[in-house]
Amino acid sequence: MRINLTTKLFAGFLLLLGLFAAVLLLNYQLAGQVLRNSQRVEASQHVSADGTTLLRSIIDMETGFRGYLLIGNEQMLDPYYSGERDLLTRFNQLREQLGTEPVQRERLDTTQ
């Protein structure tokens, strides 16, 4: 049985069309994964930045308290008092950003 040229061209065209559709589907799925991963990275960066801000606040509190103990000047306690006011708010913001990450929330609760 001989296959004529038109049938061969049509079969080749269908094969190329099928390959194109497969590549298109794969590309769509990979683009979705990249988007989800970039959103997770962005959220992680926000949590990391807020954690760093919280750590700086705690260090400022400690520095102010040490300065007061060494010098006895009550103005040295200003960073301690301002940090004390902001500390609970910063912990709550960090807890909200963690969402439903049980391990991270447990670590935050242990730290607090």
mmCIF file of N, CA and C in Angstrom:
data_model
loop_
_atom_site.group_PDB
_atom_site.id
_atom_site.type_symbol
_atom_site.label_atom_id
_atom_site.label_comp_id
_atom_site.label_asym_id
_atom_site.label_seq_id
_atom_site.Cartn_x
_atom_site.Cartn_y
_atom_site.Cartn_z
ATOM 1 N N MET A 1 0.844 -1.176 0.000
ATOM 2 C CA MET A 1 0.000 0.000 0.000
ATOM 3 C C MET A 1 0.889 1.237 0.000
ATOM 4 N N ARG A 2 0.642 2.040 -0.943
ATOM 5 C CA ARG A 2 1.412 3.259 -1.104
ATOM 6 C C ARG A 2 0.655 4.442 -0.536
ATOM 7 N N ILE A 3 1.411 5.267 0.211
ATOM 8 C CA ILE A 3 0.805 6.476 0.770
ATOM 9 C C ILE A 3 1.238 7.637 -0.109
ATOM 10 N N ASN A 4 0.260 8.404 -0.555
ATOM 11 C CA ASN A 4 0.606 9.501 -1.458
ATOM 12 C C ASN A 4 1.198 10.691 -0.697
ATOM 13 N N LEU A 5 1.732 11.615 -1.403
ATOM 14 C CA LEU A 5 2.449 12.758 -0.841
ATOM 15 C C LEU A 5 1.542 13.640 0.016
ATOM 16 N N THR A 6 0.323 13.844 -0.366
ATOM 17 C CA THR A 6 -0.607 14.682 0.392
ATOM 18 C C THR A 6 -0.865 14.086 1.770
ATOM 19 N N THR A 7 -1.026 12.783 1.845
ATOM 20 C CA THR A 7 -1.263 12.119 3.131
ATOM 21 C C THR A 7 -0.030 12.231 4.018
ATOM 22 N N LYS A 8 1.146 12.075 3.439
ATOM 23 C CA LYS A 8 2.382 12.201 4.214
ATOM 24 C C LYS A 8 2.538 13.625 4.760
ATOM 25 N N LEU A 9 2.273 14.607 3.937
ATOM 26 C CA LEU A 9 2.360 15.999 4.389
ATOM 27 C C LEU A 9 1.341 16.297 5.481
ATOM 28 N N PHE A 10 0.150 15.791 5.330
ATOM 29 C CA PHE A 10 -0.891 15.998 6.336
ATOM 30 C C PHE A 10 -0.508 15.324 7.657
ATOM 31 N N ALA A 11 0.033 14.106 7.590
ATOM 32 C CA ALA A 11 0.467 13.403 8.803
ATOM 33 C C ALA A 11 1.614 14.161 9.473
ATOM 34 N N GLY A 12 2.550 14.667 8.697
ATOM 35 C CA GLY A 12 3.651 15.455 9.254
ATOM 36 C C GLY A 12 3.153 16.735 9.897
ATOM 37 N N PHE A 13 2.199 17.374 9.258
ATOM 38 C CA PHE A 13 1.611 18.589 9.818
ATOM 39 C C PHE A 13 0.910 18.295 11.142
ATOM 40 N N LEU A 14 0.160 17.197 11.204
ATOM 41 C CA LEU A 14 -0.518 16.820 12.449
ATOM 42 C C LEU A 14 0.490 16.489 13.545
ATOM 43 N N LEU A 15 1.577 15.830 13.172
ATOM 44 C CA LEU A 15 2.615 15.505 14.149
ATOM 45 C C LEU A 15 3.240 16.784 14.713
ATOM 46 N N LEU A 16 3.569 17.717 13.846
ATOM 47 C CA LEU A 16 4.127 18.993 14.302
ATOM 48 C C LEU A 16 3.131 19.777 15.154
ATOM 49 N N LEU A 17 1.880 19.747 14.771
ATOM 50 C CA LEU A 17 0.846 20.428 15.545
ATOM 51 C C LEU A 17 0.705 19.804 16.932
ATOM 52 N N GLY A 18 0.773 18.479 17.008
ATOM 53 C CA GLY A 18 0.709 17.789 18.296
ATOM 54 C C GLY A 18 1.904 18.123 19.173
ATOM 55 N N LEU A 19 3.095 18.146 18.587
ATOM 56 C CA LEU A 19 4.293 18.516 19.344
ATOM 57 C C LEU A 19 4.209 19.960 19.840
ATOM 58 N N PHE A 20 3.729 20.838 18.993
ATOM 59 C CA PHE A 20 3.565 22.240 19.392
ATOM 60 C C PHE A 20 2.587 22.359 20.558
ATOM 61 N N ALA A 21 1.494 21.622 20.504
ATOM 62 C CA ALA A 21 0.508 21.658 21.592
ATOM 63 C C ALA A 21 1.116 21.119 22.884
ATOM 64 N N ALA A 22 1.922 20.052 22.791
ATOM 65 C CA ALA A 22 2.558 19.489 23.983
ATOM 66 C C ALA A 22 3.544 20.485 24.590
ATOM 67 N N VAL A 23 4.333 21.129 23.752
ATOM 68 C CA VAL A 23 5.290 22.129 24.242
ATOM 69 C C VAL A 23 4.551 23.310 24.858
ATOM 70 N N LEU A 24 3.466 23.718 24.249
ATOM 71 C CA LEU A 24 2.671 24.824 24.770
ATOM 72 C C LEU A 24 2.089 24.485 26.147
ATOM 73 N N LEU A 25 1.573 23.287 26.301
ATOM 74 C CA LEU A 25 1.019 22.855 27.587
ATOM 75 C C LEU A 25 2.107 22.789 28.654
ATOM 76 N N LEU A 26 3.254 22.233 28.306
ATOM 77 C CA LEU A 26 4.363 22.148 29.248
ATOM 78 C C LEU A 26 4.835 23.541 29.663
ATOM 79 N N ASN A 27 4.931 24.440 28.713
ATOM 80 C CA ASN A 27 5.343 25.810 29.000
ATOM 81 C C ASN A 27 4.343 26.510 29.922
ATOM 82 N N TYR A 28 3.076 26.280 29.706
ATOM 83 C CA TYR A 28 2.039 26.876 30.553
ATOM 84 C C TYR A 28 2.161 26.371 31.993
ATOM 85 N N GLN A 29 2.379 25.080 32.157
ATOM 86 C CA GLN A 29 2.514 24.516 33.498
ATOM 87 C C GLN A 29 3.766 25.046 34.194
ATOM 88 N N LEU A 30 4.862 25.129 33.465
ATOM 89 C CA LEU A 30 6.096 25.645 34.052
ATOM 90 C C LEU A 30 5.971 27.120 34.422
ATOM 91 N N ALA A 31 5.275 27.888 33.615
ATOM 92 C CA ALA A 31 5.065 29.305 33.933
ATOM 93 C C ALA A 31 4.248 29.449 35.218
ATOM 94 N N GLY A 32 3.260 28.582 35.404
ATOM 95 C CA GLY A 32 2.479 28.606 36.639
ATOM 96 C C GLY A 32 3.332 28.277 37.847
ATOM 97 N N GLN A 33 4.233 27.299 37.703
ATOM 98 C CA GLN A 33 5.125 26.952 38.806
ATOM 99 C C GLN A 33 6.074 28.101 39.131
ATOM 100 N N VAL A 34 6.585 28.751 38.109
ATOM 101 C CA VAL A 34 7.483 29.888 38.325
ATOM 102 C C VAL A 34 6.744 31.008 39.057
ATOM 103 N N LEU A 35 5.516 31.264 38.679
ATOM 104 C CA LEU A 35 4.726 32.306 39.334
ATOM 105 C C LEU A 35 4.489 31.969 40.806
ATOM 106 N N ARG A 36 4.111 30.727 41.087
ATOM 107 C CA ARG A 36 3.894 30.320 42.482
ATOM 108 C C ARG A 36 5.187 30.409 43.290
ATOM 109 N N ASN A 37 6.288 29.980 42.700
ATOM 110 C CA ASN A 37 7.567 30.046 43.407
ATOM 111 C C ASN A 37 7.991 31.486 43.668
ATOM 112 N N SER A 38 7.771 32.369 42.716
ATOM 113 C CA SER A 38 8.147 33.770 42.927
ATOM 114 C C SER A 38 7.289 34.411 44.018
ATOM 115 N N GLN A 39 6.025 34.021 44.107
ATOM 116 C CA GLN A 39 5.168 34.536 45.178
ATOM 117 C C GLN A 39 5.649 34.038 46.538
ATOM 118 N N ARG A 40 6.063 32.775 46.601
ATOM 119 C CA ARG A 40 6.577 32.234 47.862
ATOM 120 C C ARG A 40 7.883 32.904 48.262
ATOM 121 N N VAL A 41 8.748 33.161 47.277
ATOM 122 C CA VAL A 41 10.014 33.840 47.564
ATOM 123 C C VAL A 41 9.753 35.254 48.067
ATOM 124 N N GLU A 42 8.816 35.949 47.449
ATOM 125 C CA GLU A 42 8.485 37.308 47.879
ATOM 126 C C GLU A 42 7.946 37.309 49.308
ATOM 127 N N ALA A 43 7.082 36.356 49.623
ATOM 128 C CA ALA A 43 6.555 36.265 50.985
ATOM 129 C C ALA A 43 7.678 35.950 51.969
ATOM 130 N N SER A 44 8.594 35.079 51.582
ATOM 131 C CA SER A 44 9.720 34.747 52.454
ATOM 132 C C SER A 44 10.616 35.954 52.684
ATOM 133 N N GLN A 45 10.791 36.766 51.656
ATOM 134 C CA GLN A 45 11.607 37.967 51.810
ATOM 135 C C GLN A 45 10.961 38.953 52.773
ATOM 136 N N HIS A 46 9.631 39.068 52.725
ATOM 137 C CA HIS A 46 8.936 39.956 53.662
ATOM 138 C C HIS A 46 9.092 39.446 55.094
ATOM 139 N N VAL A 47 8.947 38.141 55.280
ATOM 140 C CA VAL A 47 9.097 37.566 56.618
ATOM 141 C C VAL A 47 10.521 37.771 57.115
ATOM 142 N N SER A 48 11.487 37.559 56.244
ATOM 143 C CA SER A 48 12.889 37.741 56.623
ATOM 144 C C SER A 48 13.182 39.194 56.990
ATOM 145 N N ALA A 49 12.657 40.120 56.214
ATOM 146 C CA ALA A 49 12.875 41.542 56.506
ATOM 147 C C ALA A 49 12.230 41.931 57.831
ATOM 148 N N ASP A 50 11.019 41.437 58.080
ATOM 149 C CA ASP A 50 10.359 41.750 59.349
ATOM 150 C C ASP A 50 11.077 41.092 60.521
ATOM 151 N N GLY A 51 11.603 39.902 60.312
ATOM 152 C CA GLY A 51 12.387 39.241 61.355
ATOM 153 C C GLY A 51 13.651 40.023 61.672
ATOM 154 N N THR A 52 14.286 40.556 60.646
ATOM 155 C CA THR A 52 15.483 41.374 60.848
ATOM 156 C C THR A 52 15.143 42.657 61.594
ATOM 157 N N THR A 53 14.021 43.275 61.257
ATOM 158 C CA THR A 53 13.583 44.482 61.959
ATOM 159 C C THR A 53 13.292 44.175 63.426
ATOM 160 N N LEU A 54 12.670 43.043 63.673
ATOM 161 C CA LEU A 54 12.386 42.624 65.046
ATOM 162 C C LEU A 54 13.688 42.412 65.811
ATOM 163 N N LEU A 55 14.644 41.768 65.177
ATOM 164 C CA LEU A 55 15.935 41.534 65.824
ATOM 165 C C LEU A 55 16.645 42.850 66.132
ATOM 166 N N ARG A 56 16.603 43.793 65.204
ATOM 167 C CA ARG A 56 17.217 45.104 65.455
ATOM 168 C C ARG A 56 16.548 45.808 66.629
ATOM 169 N N SER A 57 15.247 45.689 66.718
ATOM 170 C CA SER A 57 14.516 46.307 67.818
ATOM 171 C C SER A 57 14.941 45.694 69.153
ATOM 172 N N ILE A 58 15.085 44.375 69.167
ATOM 173 C CA ILE A 58 15.507 43.695 70.398
ATOM 174 C C ILE A 58 16.931 44.110 70.769
ATOM 175 N N ILE A 59 17.806 44.219 69.773
ATOM 176 C CA ILE A 59 19.187 44.639 70.039
ATOM 177 C C ILE A 59 19.218 46.072 70.568
ATOM 178 N N ASP A 60 18.391 46.954 70.008
ATOM 179 C CA ASP A 60 18.319 48.333 70.509
ATOM 180 C C ASP A 60 17.827 48.365 71.952
ATOM 181 N N MET A 61 16.856 47.513 72.264
ATOM 182 C CA MET A 61 16.365 47.445 73.642
ATOM 183 C C MET A 61 17.490 47.008 74.578
ATOM 184 N N GLU A 62 18.213 45.985 74.162
ATOM 185 C CA GLU A 62 19.301 45.475 74.991
ATOM 186 C C GLU A 62 20.405 46.521 75.165
ATOM 187 N N THR A 63 20.728 47.212 74.091
ATOM 188 C CA THR A 63 21.766 48.243 74.155
ATOM 189 C C THR A 63 21.356 49.377 75.089
ATOM 190 N N GLY A 64 20.114 49.812 74.991
ATOM 191 C CA GLY A 64 19.630 50.864 75.879
ATOM 192 C C GLY A 64 19.652 50.436 77.331
ATOM 193 N N PHE A 65 19.264 49.200 77.593
ATOM 194 C CA PHE A 65 19.246 48.699 78.968
ATOM 195 C C PHE A 65 20.668 48.593 79.516
ATOM 196 N N ARG A 66 21.586 48.107 78.693
ATOM 197 C CA ARG A 66 22.980 48.016 79.137
ATOM 198 C C ARG A 66 23.565 49.405 79.396
ATOM 199 N N GLY A 67 23.234 50.343 78.509
ATOM 200 C CA GLY A 67 23.715 51.710 78.709
ATOM 201 C C GLY A 67 23.212 52.292 80.016
ATOM 202 N N TYR A 68 21.969 52.016 80.335
ATOM 203 C CA TYR A 68 21.407 52.507 81.600
ATOM 204 C C TYR A 68 22.128 51.866 82.784
ATOM 205 N N LEU A 69 22.387 50.560 82.690
ATOM 206 C CA LEU A 69 23.069 49.885 83.796
ATOM 207 C C LEU A 69 24.497 50.395 83.984
ATOM 208 N N LEU A 70 25.158 50.733 82.887
ATOM 209 C CA LEU A 70 26.541 51.206 82.989
ATOM 210 C C LEU A 70 26.636 52.662 83.432
ATOM 211 N N ILE A 71 25.781 53.508 82.880
ATOM 212 C CA ILE A 71 25.891 54.947 83.122
ATOM 213 C C ILE A 71 24.906 55.422 84.185
ATOM 214 N N GLY A 72 23.724 54.834 84.201
ATOM 215 C CA GLY A 72 22.711 55.253 85.152
ATOM 216 C C GLY A 72 21.841 56.381 84.633
ATOM 217 N N ASN A 73 22.012 56.769 83.376
ATOM 218 C CA ASN A 73 21.234 57.843 82.771
ATOM 219 C C ASN A 73 19.932 57.255 82.218
ATOM 220 N N GLU A 74 18.804 57.803 82.665
ATOM 221 C CA GLU A 74 17.517 57.242 82.253
ATOM 222 C C GLU A 74 17.188 57.508 80.794
ATOM 223 N N GLN A 75 17.852 58.452 80.159
ATOM 224 C CA GLN A 75 17.635 58.678 78.731
ATOM 225 C C GLN A 75 18.105 57.481 77.907
ATOM 226 N N MET A 76 19.008 56.709 78.462
ATOM 227 C CA MET A 76 19.481 55.509 77.769
ATOM 228 C C MET A 76 18.374 54.462 77.660
ATOM 229 N N LEU A 77 17.319 54.606 78.463
ATOM 230 C CA LEU A 77 16.214 53.642 78.428
ATOM 231 C C LEU A 77 15.178 53.956 77.350
ATOM 232 N N ASP A 78 15.316 55.082 76.659
ATOM 233 C CA ASP A 78 14.348 55.430 75.605
ATOM 234 C C ASP A 78 14.238 54.347 74.530
ATOM 235 N N PRO A 79 15.357 53.818 73.993
ATOM 236 C CA PRO A 79 15.213 52.733 73.008
ATOM 237 C C PRO A 79 14.557 51.490 73.608
ATOM 238 N N TYR A 80 14.796 51.258 74.888
ATOM 239 C CA TYR A 80 14.185 50.100 75.545
ATOM 240 C C TYR A 80 12.669 50.255 75.607
ATOM 241 N N TYR A 81 12.217 51.425 76.020
ATOM 242 C CA TYR A 81 10.772 51.642 76.141
ATOM 243 C C TYR A 81 10.074 51.649 74.779
ATOM 244 N N SER A 82 10.698 52.284 73.794
ATOM 245 C CA SER A 82 10.065 52.291 72.466
ATOM 246 C C SER A 82 10.056 50.891 71.865
ATOM 247 N N GLY A 83 11.120 50.139 72.075
ATOM 248 C CA GLY A 83 11.154 48.764 71.583
ATOM 249 C C GLY A 83 10.147 47.883 72.289
ATOM 250 N N GLU A 84 9.953 48.128 73.569
ATOM 251 C CA GLU A 84 8.987 47.345 74.341
ATOM 252 C C GLU A 84 7.566 47.576 73.829
ATOM 253 N N ARG A 85 7.269 48.817 73.444
ATOM 254 C CA ARG A 85 5.938 49.118 72.903
ATOM 255 C C ARG A 85 5.721 48.437 71.552
ATOM 256 N N ASP A 86 6.763 48.412 70.735
ATOM 257 C CA ASP A 86 6.629 47.878 69.381
ATOM 258 C C ASP A 86 6.808 46.363 69.294
ATOM 259 N N LEU A 87 7.357 45.769 70.313
ATOM 260 C CA LEU A 87 7.731 44.358 70.244
ATOM 261 C C LEU A 87 6.538 43.447 69.990
ATOM 262 N N LEU A 88 5.474 43.601 70.739
ATOM 263 C CA LEU A 88 4.308 42.733 70.581
ATOM 264 C C LEU A 88 3.663 42.924 69.210
ATOM 265 N N THR A 89 3.614 44.172 68.748
ATOM 266 C CA THR A 89 3.054 44.445 67.423
ATOM 267 C C THR A 89 3.871 43.761 66.339
ATOM 268 N N ARG A 90 5.182 43.838 66.452
ATOM 269 C CA ARG A 90 6.054 43.209 65.448
ATOM 270 C C ARG A 90 5.918 41.688 65.468
ATOM 271 N N PHE A 91 5.800 41.104 66.645
ATOM 272 C CA PHE A 91 5.594 39.653 66.732
ATOM 273 C C PHE A 91 4.273 39.254 66.076
ATOM 274 N N ASN A 92 3.227 40.028 66.320
ATOM 275 C CA ASN A 92 1.925 39.708 65.718
ATOM 276 C C ASN A 92 1.956 39.848 64.198
ATOM 277 N N GLN A 93 2.637 40.876 63.700
ATOM 278 C CA GLN A 93 2.762 41.033 62.246
ATOM 279 C C GLN A 93 3.508 39.853 61.637
ATOM 280 N N LEU A 94 4.553 39.434 62.293
ATOM 281 C CA LEU A 94 5.326 38.301 61.802
ATOM 282 C C LEU A 94 4.496 37.023 61.837
ATOM 283 N N ARG A 95 3.708 36.857 62.882
ATOM 284 C CA ARG A 95 2.852 35.669 63.001
ATOM 285 C C ARG A 95 1.805 35.640 61.883
ATOM 286 N N GLU A 96 1.242 36.793 61.554
ATOM 287 C CA GLU A 96 0.261 36.861 60.462
ATOM 288 C C GLU A 96 0.898 36.512 59.124
ATOM 289 N N GLN A 97 2.117 36.962 58.915
ATOM 290 C CA GLN A 97 2.783 36.685 57.646
ATOM 291 C C GLN A 97 3.154 35.216 57.503
ATOM 292 N N LEU A 98 3.396 34.549 58.610
ATOM 293 C CA LEU A 98 3.756 33.134 58.530
ATOM 294 C C LEU A 98 2.578 32.276 58.107
ATOM 295 N N GLY A 99 1.367 32.757 58.339
ATOM 296 C CA GLY A 99 0.186 32.014 57.893
ATOM 297 C C GLY A 99 0.061 30.670 58.580
ATOM 298 N N THR A 100 0.022 29.613 57.787
ATOM 299 C CA THR A 100 -0.219 28.274 58.328
ATOM 300 C C THR A 100 1.045 27.422 58.335
ATOM 301 N N GLU A 101 2.191 28.038 58.506
ATOM 302 C CA GLU A 101 3.455 27.305 58.583
ATOM 303 C C GLU A 101 3.666 26.887 60.038
ATOM 304 N N PRO A 102 3.311 25.651 60.402
ATOM 305 C CA PRO A 102 3.337 25.265 61.817
ATOM 306 C C PRO A 102 4.736 25.283 62.434
ATOM 307 N N VAL A 103 5.740 24.871 61.697
ATOM 308 C CA VAL A 103 7.095 24.834 62.254
ATOM 309 C C VAL A 103 7.590 26.249 62.529
ATOM 310 N N GLN A 104 7.360 27.144 61.578
ATOM 311 C CA GLN A 104 7.814 28.523 61.746
ATOM 312 C C GLN A 104 7.051 29.229 62.867
ATOM 313 N N ARG A 105 5.759 28.962 62.951
ATOM 314 C CA ARG A 105 4.967 29.588 64.026
ATOM 315 C C ARG A 105 5.416 29.082 65.387
ATOM 316 N N GLU A 106 5.748 27.804 65.472
ATOM 317 C CA GLU A 106 6.229 27.250 66.739
ATOM 318 C C GLU A 106 7.554 27.901 67.133
ATOM 319 N N ARG A 107 8.427 28.112 66.166
ATOM 320 C CA ARG A 107 9.701 28.784 66.446
ATOM 321 C C ARG A 107 9.471 30.217 66.924
ATOM 322 N N LEU A 108 8.530 30.888 66.296
ATOM 323 C CA LEU A 108 8.229 32.261 66.699
ATOM 324 C C LEU A 108 7.652 32.290 68.112
ATOM 325 N N ASP A 109 6.761 31.349 68.423
ATOM 326 C CA ASP A 109 6.192 31.287 69.772
ATOM 327 C C ASP A 109 7.274 31.003 70.810
ATOM 328 N N THR A 110 8.223 30.142 70.464
ATOM 329 C CA THR A 110 9.326 29.848 71.376
ATOM 330 C C THR A 110 10.182 31.088 71.600
ATOM 331 N N THR A 111 10.412 31.844 70.548
ATOM 332 C CA THR A 111 11.214 33.062 70.645
ATOM 333 C C THR A 111 10.518 34.116 71.490
ATOM 334 N N GLN A 112 9.220 34.235 71.311
ATOM 335 C CA GLN A 112 8.476 35.262 72.034
ATOM 336 C C GLN A 112 8.435 34.919 73.504
#
